[in-house]
XYZ file of C-alpha atoms in Angstrom:
295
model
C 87.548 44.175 116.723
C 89.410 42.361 113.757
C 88.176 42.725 110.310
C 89.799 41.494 107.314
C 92.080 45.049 106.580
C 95.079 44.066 105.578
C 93.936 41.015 103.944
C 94.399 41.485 100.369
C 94.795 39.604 96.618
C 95.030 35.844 96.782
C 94.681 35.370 100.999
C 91.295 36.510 100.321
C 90.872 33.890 97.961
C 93.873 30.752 98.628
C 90.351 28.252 97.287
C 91.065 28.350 93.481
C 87.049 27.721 93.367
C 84.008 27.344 96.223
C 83.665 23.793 94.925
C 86.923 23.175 96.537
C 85.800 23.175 99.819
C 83.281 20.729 99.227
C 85.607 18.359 97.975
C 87.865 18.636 101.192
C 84.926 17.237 103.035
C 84.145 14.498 101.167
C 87.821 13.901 102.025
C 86.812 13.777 105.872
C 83.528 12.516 105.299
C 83.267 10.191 102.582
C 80.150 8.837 100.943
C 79.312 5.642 103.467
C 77.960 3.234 100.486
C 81.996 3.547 99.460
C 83.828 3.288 102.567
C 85.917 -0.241 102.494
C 84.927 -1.668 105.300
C 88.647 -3.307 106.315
C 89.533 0.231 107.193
C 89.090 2.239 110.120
C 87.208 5.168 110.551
C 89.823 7.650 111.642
C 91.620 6.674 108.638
C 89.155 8.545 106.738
C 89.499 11.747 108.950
C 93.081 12.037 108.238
C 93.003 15.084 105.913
C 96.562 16.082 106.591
C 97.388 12.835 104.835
C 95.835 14.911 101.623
C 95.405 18.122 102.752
C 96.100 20.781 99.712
C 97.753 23.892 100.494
C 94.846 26.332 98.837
C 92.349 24.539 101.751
C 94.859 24.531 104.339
C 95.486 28.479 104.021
C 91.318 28.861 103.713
C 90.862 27.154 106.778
C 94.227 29.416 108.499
C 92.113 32.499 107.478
C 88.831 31.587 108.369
C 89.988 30.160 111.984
C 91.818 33.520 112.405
C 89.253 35.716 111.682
C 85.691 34.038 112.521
C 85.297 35.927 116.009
C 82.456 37.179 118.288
C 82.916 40.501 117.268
C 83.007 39.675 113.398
C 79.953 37.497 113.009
C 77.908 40.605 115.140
C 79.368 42.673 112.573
C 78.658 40.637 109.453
C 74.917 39.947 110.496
C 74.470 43.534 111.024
C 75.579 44.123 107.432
C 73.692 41.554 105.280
C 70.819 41.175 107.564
C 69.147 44.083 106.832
C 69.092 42.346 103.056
C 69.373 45.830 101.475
C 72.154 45.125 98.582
C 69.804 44.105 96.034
C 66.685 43.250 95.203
C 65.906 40.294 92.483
C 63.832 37.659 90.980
C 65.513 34.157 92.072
C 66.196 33.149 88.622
C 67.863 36.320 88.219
C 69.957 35.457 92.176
C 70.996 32.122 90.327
C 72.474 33.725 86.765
C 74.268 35.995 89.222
C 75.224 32.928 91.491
C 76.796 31.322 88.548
C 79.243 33.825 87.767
C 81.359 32.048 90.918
C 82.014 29.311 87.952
C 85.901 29.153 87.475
C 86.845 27.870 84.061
C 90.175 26.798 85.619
C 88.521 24.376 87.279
C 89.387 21.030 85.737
C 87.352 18.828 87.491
C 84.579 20.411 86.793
C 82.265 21.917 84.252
C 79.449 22.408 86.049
C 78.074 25.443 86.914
C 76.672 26.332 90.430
C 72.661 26.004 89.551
C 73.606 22.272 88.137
C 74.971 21.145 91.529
C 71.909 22.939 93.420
C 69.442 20.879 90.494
C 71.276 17.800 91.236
C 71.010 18.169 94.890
C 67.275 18.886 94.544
C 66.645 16.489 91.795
C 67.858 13.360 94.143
C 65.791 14.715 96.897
C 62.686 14.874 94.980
C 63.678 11.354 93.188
C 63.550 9.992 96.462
C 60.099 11.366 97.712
C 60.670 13.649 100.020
C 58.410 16.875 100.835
C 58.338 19.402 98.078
C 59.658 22.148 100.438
C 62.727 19.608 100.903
C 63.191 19.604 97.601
C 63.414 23.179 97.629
C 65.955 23.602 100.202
C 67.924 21.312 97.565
C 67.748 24.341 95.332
C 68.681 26.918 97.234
C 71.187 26.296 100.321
C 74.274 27.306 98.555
C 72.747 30.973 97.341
C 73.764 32.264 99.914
C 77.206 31.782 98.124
C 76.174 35.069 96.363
C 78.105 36.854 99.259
C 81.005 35.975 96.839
C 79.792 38.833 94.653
C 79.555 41.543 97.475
C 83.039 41.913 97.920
C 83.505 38.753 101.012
C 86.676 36.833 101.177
C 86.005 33.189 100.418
C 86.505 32.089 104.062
C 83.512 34.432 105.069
C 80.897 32.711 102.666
C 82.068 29.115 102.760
C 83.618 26.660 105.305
C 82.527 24.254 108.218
C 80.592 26.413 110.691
C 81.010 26.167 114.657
C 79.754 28.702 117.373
C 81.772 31.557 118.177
C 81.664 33.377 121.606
C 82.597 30.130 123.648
C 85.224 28.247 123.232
C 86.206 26.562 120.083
C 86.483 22.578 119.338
C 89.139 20.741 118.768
C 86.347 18.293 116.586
C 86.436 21.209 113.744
C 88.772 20.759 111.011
C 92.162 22.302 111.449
C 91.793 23.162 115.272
C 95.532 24.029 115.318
C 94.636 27.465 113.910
C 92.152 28.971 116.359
C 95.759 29.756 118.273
C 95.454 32.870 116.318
C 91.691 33.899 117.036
C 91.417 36.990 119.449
C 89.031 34.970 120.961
C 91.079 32.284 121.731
C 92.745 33.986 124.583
C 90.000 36.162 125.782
C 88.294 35.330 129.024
C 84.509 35.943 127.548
C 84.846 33.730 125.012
C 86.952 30.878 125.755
C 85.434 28.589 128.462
C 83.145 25.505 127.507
C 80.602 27.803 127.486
C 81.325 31.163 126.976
C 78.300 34.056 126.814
C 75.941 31.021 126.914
C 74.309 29.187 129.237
C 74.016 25.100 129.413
C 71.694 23.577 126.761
C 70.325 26.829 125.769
C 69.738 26.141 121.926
C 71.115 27.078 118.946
C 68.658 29.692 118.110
C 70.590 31.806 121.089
C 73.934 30.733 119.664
C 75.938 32.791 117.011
C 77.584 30.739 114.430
C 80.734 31.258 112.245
C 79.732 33.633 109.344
C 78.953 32.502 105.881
C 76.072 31.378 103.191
C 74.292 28.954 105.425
C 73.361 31.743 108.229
C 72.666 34.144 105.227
C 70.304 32.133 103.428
C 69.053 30.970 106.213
C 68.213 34.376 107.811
C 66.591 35.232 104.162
C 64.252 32.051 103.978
C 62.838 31.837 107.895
C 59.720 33.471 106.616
C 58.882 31.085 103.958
C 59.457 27.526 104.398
C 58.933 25.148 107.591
C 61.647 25.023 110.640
C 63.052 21.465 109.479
C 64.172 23.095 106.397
C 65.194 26.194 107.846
C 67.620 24.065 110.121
C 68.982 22.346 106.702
C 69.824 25.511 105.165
C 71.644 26.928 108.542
C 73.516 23.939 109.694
C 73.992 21.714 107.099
C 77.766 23.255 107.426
C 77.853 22.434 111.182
C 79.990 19.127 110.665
C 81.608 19.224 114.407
C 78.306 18.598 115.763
C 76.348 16.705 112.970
C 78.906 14.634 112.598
C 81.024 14.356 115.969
C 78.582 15.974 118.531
C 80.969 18.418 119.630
C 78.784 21.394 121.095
C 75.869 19.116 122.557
C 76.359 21.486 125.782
C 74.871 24.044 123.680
C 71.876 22.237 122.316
C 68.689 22.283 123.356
C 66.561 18.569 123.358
C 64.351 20.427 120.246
C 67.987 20.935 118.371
C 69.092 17.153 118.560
C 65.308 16.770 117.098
C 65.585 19.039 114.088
C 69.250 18.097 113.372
C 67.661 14.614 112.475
C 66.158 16.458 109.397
C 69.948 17.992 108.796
C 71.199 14.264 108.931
C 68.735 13.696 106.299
C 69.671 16.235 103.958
C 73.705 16.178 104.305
C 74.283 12.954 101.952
C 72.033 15.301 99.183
C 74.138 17.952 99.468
C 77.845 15.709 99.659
C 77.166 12.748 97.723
C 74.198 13.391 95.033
C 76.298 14.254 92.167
C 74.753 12.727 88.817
C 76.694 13.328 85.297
C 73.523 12.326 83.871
C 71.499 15.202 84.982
C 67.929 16.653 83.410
C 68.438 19.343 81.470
C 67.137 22.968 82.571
C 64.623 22.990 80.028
C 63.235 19.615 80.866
C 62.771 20.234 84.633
C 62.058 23.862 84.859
C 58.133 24.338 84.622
C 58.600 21.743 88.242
C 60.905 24.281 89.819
C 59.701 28.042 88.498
C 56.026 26.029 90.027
C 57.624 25.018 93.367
C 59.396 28.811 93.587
C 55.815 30.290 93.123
C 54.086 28.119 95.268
C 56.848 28.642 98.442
C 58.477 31.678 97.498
C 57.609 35.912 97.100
C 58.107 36.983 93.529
C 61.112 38.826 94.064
C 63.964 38.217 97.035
C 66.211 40.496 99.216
C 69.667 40.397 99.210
Protein backbone atom coordinates (compact mmCIF):
# COMPACT_ATOMS: atom_id res chain seq x y z
CA UNK A 1 0.00 0.00 0.00
CA UNK A 2 1.68 3.52 -0.60
CA UNK A 3 1.54 6.10 2.02
CA UNK A 4 3.23 9.30 1.96
CA UNK A 5 6.81 7.92 3.89
CA UNK A 6 9.35 9.39 2.35
CA UNK A 7 7.55 12.44 1.51
CA UNK A 8 9.00 15.11 3.51
CA UNK A 9 9.53 19.27 3.93
CA UNK A 10 8.26 21.30 1.01
CA UNK A 11 6.76 18.11 -1.38
CA UNK A 12 4.34 17.92 1.33
CA UNK A 13 3.52 21.35 0.85
CA UNK A 14 4.84 22.68 -3.12
CA UNK A 15 1.06 25.12 -2.64
CA UNK A 16 2.65 28.20 -0.91
CA UNK A 17 -1.15 28.55 0.51
CA UNK A 18 -4.69 26.35 0.11
CA UNK A 19 -6.05 29.44 -1.63
CA UNK A 20 -3.76 28.56 -4.39
CA UNK A 21 -5.55 25.84 -5.59
CA UNK A 22 -8.59 27.66 -5.92
CA UNK A 23 -7.12 30.11 -8.03
CA UNK A 24 -5.77 27.38 -10.53
CA UNK A 25 -9.37 26.59 -11.18
CA UNK A 26 -10.66 29.67 -11.84
CA UNK A 27 -7.82 29.41 -14.37
CA UNK A 28 -9.68 26.31 -16.02
CA UNK A 29 -12.96 27.41 -15.15
CA UNK A 30 -13.43 30.96 -15.30
CA UNK A 31 -16.34 33.00 -14.02
CA UNK A 32 -18.91 32.74 -17.28
CA UNK A 33 -20.33 36.53 -16.86
CA UNK A 34 -16.36 37.30 -17.91
CA UNK A 35 -15.57 34.95 -20.55
CA UNK A 36 -15.04 37.09 -24.00
CA UNK A 37 -17.14 35.59 -26.06
CA UNK A 38 -14.68 35.79 -29.45
CA UNK A 39 -12.75 33.07 -27.74
CA UNK A 40 -13.08 29.51 -27.62
CA UNK A 41 -13.74 27.43 -24.87
CA UNK A 42 -10.72 25.18 -24.82
CA UNK A 43 -8.77 28.24 -24.77
CA UNK A 44 -9.80 28.66 -21.31
CA UNK A 45 -8.80 25.02 -20.30
CA UNK A 46 -5.32 25.53 -21.34
CA UNK A 47 -3.67 25.69 -17.88
CA UNK A 48 -0.27 24.65 -19.11
CA UNK A 49 -0.36 27.98 -20.92
CA UNK A 50 -0.18 29.37 -17.04
CA UNK A 51 0.39 26.59 -15.11
CA UNK A 52 2.76 27.58 -11.91
CA UNK A 53 5.23 25.19 -10.81
CA UNK A 54 3.97 25.07 -6.87
CA UNK A 55 0.36 23.65 -8.56
CA UNK A 56 1.98 21.60 -11.05
CA UNK A 57 4.12 19.61 -8.31
CA UNK A 58 0.62 19.54 -5.99
CA UNK A 59 -1.17 18.00 -8.63
CA UNK A 60 2.28 15.38 -9.40
CA UNK A 61 1.82 14.39 -5.68
CA UNK A 62 -1.67 14.10 -5.33
CA UNK A 63 -2.05 11.99 -8.77
CA UNK A 64 0.77 9.76 -7.38
CA UNK A 65 -0.51 9.03 -4.26
CA UNK A 66 -4.53 9.21 -4.31
CA UNK A 67 -4.99 5.26 -4.59
CA UNK A 68 -7.59 2.60 -3.59
CA UNK A 69 -5.67 1.54 -0.86
CA UNK A 70 -4.98 5.18 0.52
CA UNK A 71 -8.44 6.67 0.52
CA UNK A 72 -9.59 3.09 2.58
CA UNK A 73 -6.88 4.04 4.76
CA UNK A 74 -7.55 7.75 5.24
CA UNK A 75 -11.40 7.19 5.88
CA UNK A 76 -10.56 4.69 8.40
CA UNK A 77 -8.48 7.32 10.20
CA UNK A 78 -10.63 10.50 10.32
CA UNK A 79 -13.89 8.78 10.14
CA UNK A 80 -14.09 7.66 13.38
CA UNK A 81 -13.90 11.75 14.12
CA UNK A 82 -11.94 11.05 17.34
CA UNK A 83 -9.04 13.90 17.09
CA UNK A 84 -10.92 16.51 18.74
CA UNK A 85 -13.83 17.59 19.96
CA UNK A 86 -15.00 21.50 19.59
CA UNK A 87 -17.50 24.18 19.40
CA UNK A 88 -17.60 25.34 15.54
CA UNK A 89 -16.55 28.76 16.30
CA UNK A 90 -13.76 27.32 18.06
CA UNK A 91 -13.16 24.63 14.43
CA UNK A 92 -13.07 28.09 12.51
CA UNK A 93 -10.29 30.12 14.86
CA UNK A 94 -8.40 26.85 14.42
CA UNK A 95 -9.27 26.78 10.58
CA UNK A 96 -7.77 30.15 10.25
CA UNK A 97 -4.45 29.42 11.37
CA UNK A 98 -3.99 27.92 7.48
CA UNK A 99 -3.74 31.93 6.75
CA UNK A 100 -0.22 32.52 5.14
CA UNK A 101 0.95 36.07 5.57
CA UNK A 102 3.14 35.50 2.48
CA UNK A 103 0.34 35.49 0.60
CA UNK A 104 0.20 38.69 -1.41
CA UNK A 105 -2.88 38.47 -3.00
CA UNK A 106 -4.58 38.06 -0.24
CA UNK A 107 -5.46 39.21 3.22
CA UNK A 108 -8.22 37.38 3.90
CA UNK A 109 -8.49 34.90 6.27
CA UNK A 110 -10.24 31.47 5.71
CA UNK A 111 -13.74 32.28 7.73
CA UNK A 112 -13.98 35.60 5.34
CA UNK A 113 -14.01 33.50 2.14
CA UNK A 114 -16.51 30.85 3.83
CA UNK A 115 -18.79 34.36 4.98
CA UNK A 116 -18.51 35.57 1.53
CA UNK A 117 -19.48 32.36 0.01
CA UNK A 118 -22.46 32.13 2.39
CA UNK A 119 -23.28 35.74 2.38
CA UNK A 120 -23.96 35.64 -1.66
CA UNK A 121 -25.94 32.56 -1.19
CA UNK A 122 -28.19 33.95 1.33
CA UNK A 123 -28.23 37.47 -0.73
CA UNK A 124 -29.64 35.56 -3.37
CA UNK A 125 -32.50 33.66 -1.48
CA UNK A 126 -31.67 30.48 -1.28
CA UNK A 127 -32.65 27.90 1.64
CA UNK A 128 -31.08 28.70 4.95
CA UNK A 129 -29.42 25.23 5.11
CA UNK A 130 -27.76 26.39 1.64
CA UNK A 131 -26.56 29.11 3.16
CA UNK A 132 -25.00 27.04 5.63
CA UNK A 133 -23.19 24.76 3.45
CA UNK A 134 -21.68 28.28 2.28
CA UNK A 135 -20.14 28.37 5.72
CA UNK A 136 -18.78 25.36 6.17
CA UNK A 137 -17.52 23.25 2.98
CA UNK A 138 -13.95 24.20 3.25
CA UNK A 139 -13.62 23.05 7.22
CA UNK A 140 -12.84 20.23 6.36
CA UNK A 141 -9.52 22.06 5.39
CA UNK A 142 -8.76 21.59 9.16
CA UNK A 143 -7.05 18.25 8.07
CA UNK A 144 -4.22 20.81 7.39
CA UNK A 145 -3.69 20.93 11.15
CA UNK A 146 -3.54 17.05 11.74
CA UNK A 147 -0.39 16.57 10.21
CA UNK A 148 -1.92 15.87 6.10
CA UNK A 149 0.13 16.92 3.19
CA UNK A 150 -1.68 19.61 1.25
CA UNK A 151 -2.52 17.27 -1.67
CA UNK A 152 -4.54 15.02 0.85
CA UNK A 153 -6.96 17.91 2.03
CA UNK A 154 -7.31 19.93 -1.15
CA UNK A 155 -7.47 19.29 -4.95
CA UNK A 156 -10.06 18.26 -7.73
CA UNK A 157 -11.56 14.95 -6.58
CA UNK A 158 -12.23 11.85 -9.02
CA UNK A 159 -13.03 8.14 -8.04
CA UNK A 160 -10.33 5.90 -7.30
CA UNK A 161 -10.55 2.04 -7.72
CA UNK A 162 -11.45 2.26 -11.56
CA UNK A 163 -9.72 3.75 -13.89
CA UNK A 164 -8.74 7.32 -13.91
CA UNK A 165 -9.83 10.22 -16.53
CA UNK A 166 -8.03 11.82 -18.76
CA UNK A 167 -10.94 14.93 -18.13
CA UNK A 168 -9.06 15.59 -14.58
CA UNK A 169 -6.49 18.14 -14.53
CA UNK A 170 -2.98 16.99 -15.16
CA UNK A 171 -3.90 13.36 -16.37
CA UNK A 172 -0.24 12.92 -17.45
CA UNK A 173 0.61 12.08 -13.82
CA UNK A 174 -1.62 9.14 -12.89
CA UNK A 175 1.44 7.22 -14.95
CA UNK A 176 2.83 7.03 -11.54
CA UNK A 177 -0.31 5.75 -9.47
CA UNK A 178 0.05 1.99 -8.37
CA UNK A 179 -3.21 1.85 -9.55
CA UNK A 180 -2.59 2.82 -12.82
CA UNK A 181 -1.14 -0.45 -13.82
CA UNK A 182 -3.04 -2.75 -11.64
CA UNK A 183 -5.66 -4.97 -13.17
CA UNK A 184 -8.45 -4.22 -10.25
CA UNK A 185 -8.39 -0.86 -10.68
CA UNK A 186 -7.78 0.22 -14.08
CA UNK A 187 -10.65 -0.72 -16.47
CA UNK A 188 -13.65 1.77 -17.17
CA UNK A 189 -15.03 0.40 -14.35
CA UNK A 190 -12.98 -1.09 -11.98
CA UNK A 191 -14.54 -2.70 -8.43
CA UNK A 192 -17.83 -1.10 -9.62
CA UNK A 193 -20.54 -1.99 -11.43
CA UNK A 194 -22.41 0.20 -14.35
CA UNK A 195 -24.43 3.18 -13.02
CA UNK A 196 -24.17 2.09 -9.53
CA UNK A 197 -24.04 5.62 -7.76
CA UNK A 198 -21.74 7.56 -6.15
CA UNK A 199 -22.73 6.68 -2.71
CA UNK A 200 -20.91 3.08 -3.60
CA UNK A 201 -17.99 4.95 -5.14
CA UNK A 202 -14.78 5.99 -3.17
CA UNK A 203 -13.48 9.32 -4.05
CA UNK A 204 -9.95 10.90 -3.95
CA UNK A 205 -9.24 11.88 -0.26
CA UNK A 206 -9.54 15.35 1.08
CA UNK A 207 -11.90 18.12 2.97
CA UNK A 208 -14.95 17.63 0.84
CA UNK A 209 -15.38 13.71 1.82
CA UNK A 210 -14.37 14.77 5.44
CA UNK A 211 -16.82 17.34 5.99
CA UNK A 212 -19.04 15.69 4.25
CA UNK A 213 -18.87 12.41 6.26
CA UNK A 214 -19.12 14.86 9.52
CA UNK A 215 -22.38 16.77 8.36
CA UNK A 216 -24.66 13.65 6.80
CA UNK A 217 -26.51 13.68 10.05
CA UNK A 218 -27.54 17.20 10.09
CA UNK A 219 -28.49 18.90 7.03
CA UNK A 220 -30.63 17.64 3.87
CA UNK A 221 -28.99 15.28 0.97
CA UNK A 222 -28.81 18.31 -1.64
CA UNK A 223 -26.45 19.93 0.65
CA UNK A 224 -24.70 16.99 1.68
CA UNK A 225 -23.90 16.42 -2.15
CA UNK A 226 -22.52 20.24 -2.22
CA UNK A 227 -20.19 19.70 0.50
CA UNK A 228 -18.83 16.17 -1.06
CA UNK A 229 -18.58 16.99 -4.67
CA UNK A 230 -18.39 20.41 -5.14
CA UNK A 231 -14.51 19.36 -5.89
CA UNK A 232 -15.64 16.75 -8.49
CA UNK A 233 -14.87 19.13 -11.57
CA UNK A 234 -14.29 16.06 -14.19
CA UNK A 235 -17.80 15.22 -13.86
CA UNK A 236 -19.60 18.54 -12.89
CA UNK A 237 -18.02 20.10 -15.35
CA UNK A 238 -17.04 17.56 -18.27
CA UNK A 239 -19.22 14.47 -17.33
CA UNK A 240 -16.42 12.23 -17.21
CA UNK A 241 -17.58 9.26 -14.84
CA UNK A 242 -21.40 9.29 -15.94
CA UNK A 243 -20.83 5.31 -16.13
CA UNK A 244 -20.68 5.52 -12.51
CA UNK A 245 -23.71 7.60 -11.75
CA UNK A 246 -26.79 6.63 -10.83
CA UNK A 247 -30.11 8.71 -12.56
CA UNK A 248 -30.63 10.13 -8.60
CA UNK A 249 -26.74 11.47 -8.89
CA UNK A 250 -27.24 13.51 -12.22
CA UNK A 251 -30.42 14.83 -10.03
CA UNK A 252 -28.58 16.00 -6.94
CA UNK A 253 -25.50 17.22 -8.90
CA UNK A 254 -28.04 19.91 -10.24
CA UNK A 255 -27.94 21.34 -6.62
CA UNK A 256 -23.82 21.05 -6.90
CA UNK A 257 -24.17 23.11 -10.23
CA UNK A 258 -25.95 25.52 -8.16
CA UNK A 259 -23.59 26.01 -5.52
CA UNK A 260 -20.09 25.86 -7.56
CA UNK A 261 -20.24 29.65 -8.93
CA UNK A 262 -20.69 30.51 -4.77
CA UNK A 263 -17.87 28.82 -3.94
CA UNK A 264 -15.46 30.05 -7.34
CA UNK A 265 -16.74 33.31 -8.16
CA UNK A 266 -18.50 35.07 -4.96
CA UNK A 267 -15.61 36.97 -3.78
CA UNK A 268 -16.77 40.55 -2.44
CA UNK A 269 -13.97 43.14 -1.04
CA UNK A 270 -16.84 44.80 0.40
CA UNK A 271 -17.81 42.18 2.82
CA UNK A 272 -20.07 42.54 6.30
CA UNK A 273 -18.12 42.60 9.03
CA UNK A 274 -18.16 39.58 11.67
CA UNK A 275 -19.79 41.59 14.14
CA UNK A 276 -22.52 42.80 11.89
CA UNK A 277 -23.59 39.35 10.57
CA UNK A 278 -22.90 37.06 13.41
CA UNK A 279 -26.16 36.88 15.64
CA UNK A 280 -27.60 35.42 11.66
CA UNK A 281 -24.95 32.73 11.64
CA UNK A 282 -24.27 31.62 15.59
CA UNK A 283 -28.69 31.43 14.99
CA UNK A 284 -28.45 29.32 11.80
CA UNK A 285 -25.47 27.01 13.63
CA UNK A 286 -27.99 26.45 16.56
CA UNK A 287 -30.87 25.89 14.64
CA UNK A 288 -28.97 23.06 12.12
CA UNK A 289 -26.13 22.14 14.08
CA UNK A 290 -25.19 20.01 17.74
CA UNK A 291 -23.48 22.33 20.16
CA UNK A 292 -20.22 20.92 19.86
CA UNK A 293 -18.62 18.91 16.58
CA UNK A 294 -16.26 15.88 16.09
CA UNK A 295 -13.22 16.03 14.46
Amino acid sequence: MESNTGIQGDELSPLANLDEWETDVLRRYPDPAKINEDKKEEEFRNYQATEKDGVREFYRLNHHYQTYDFVLEHKAKYLSFDKKEMPIWDAFAFLNQLVDDSDPDTDLDQMQHLLQTSEAIRNDGHPDWMVLVGLIHDMGKVLCLFGEPQWAVVGDTFPVGCAFSDKIVYPEFFKDNPDYNDPRYNTELGVYTRNCGLANVHMSWGHDEYVYHMMKDYIPEEGLYMLRYHSFYSQHREQAYNHLMSEHDHKMFEWVKLFNPYDLYSKNPNQKSWEELKPYYEALVAKYLPPTLKF
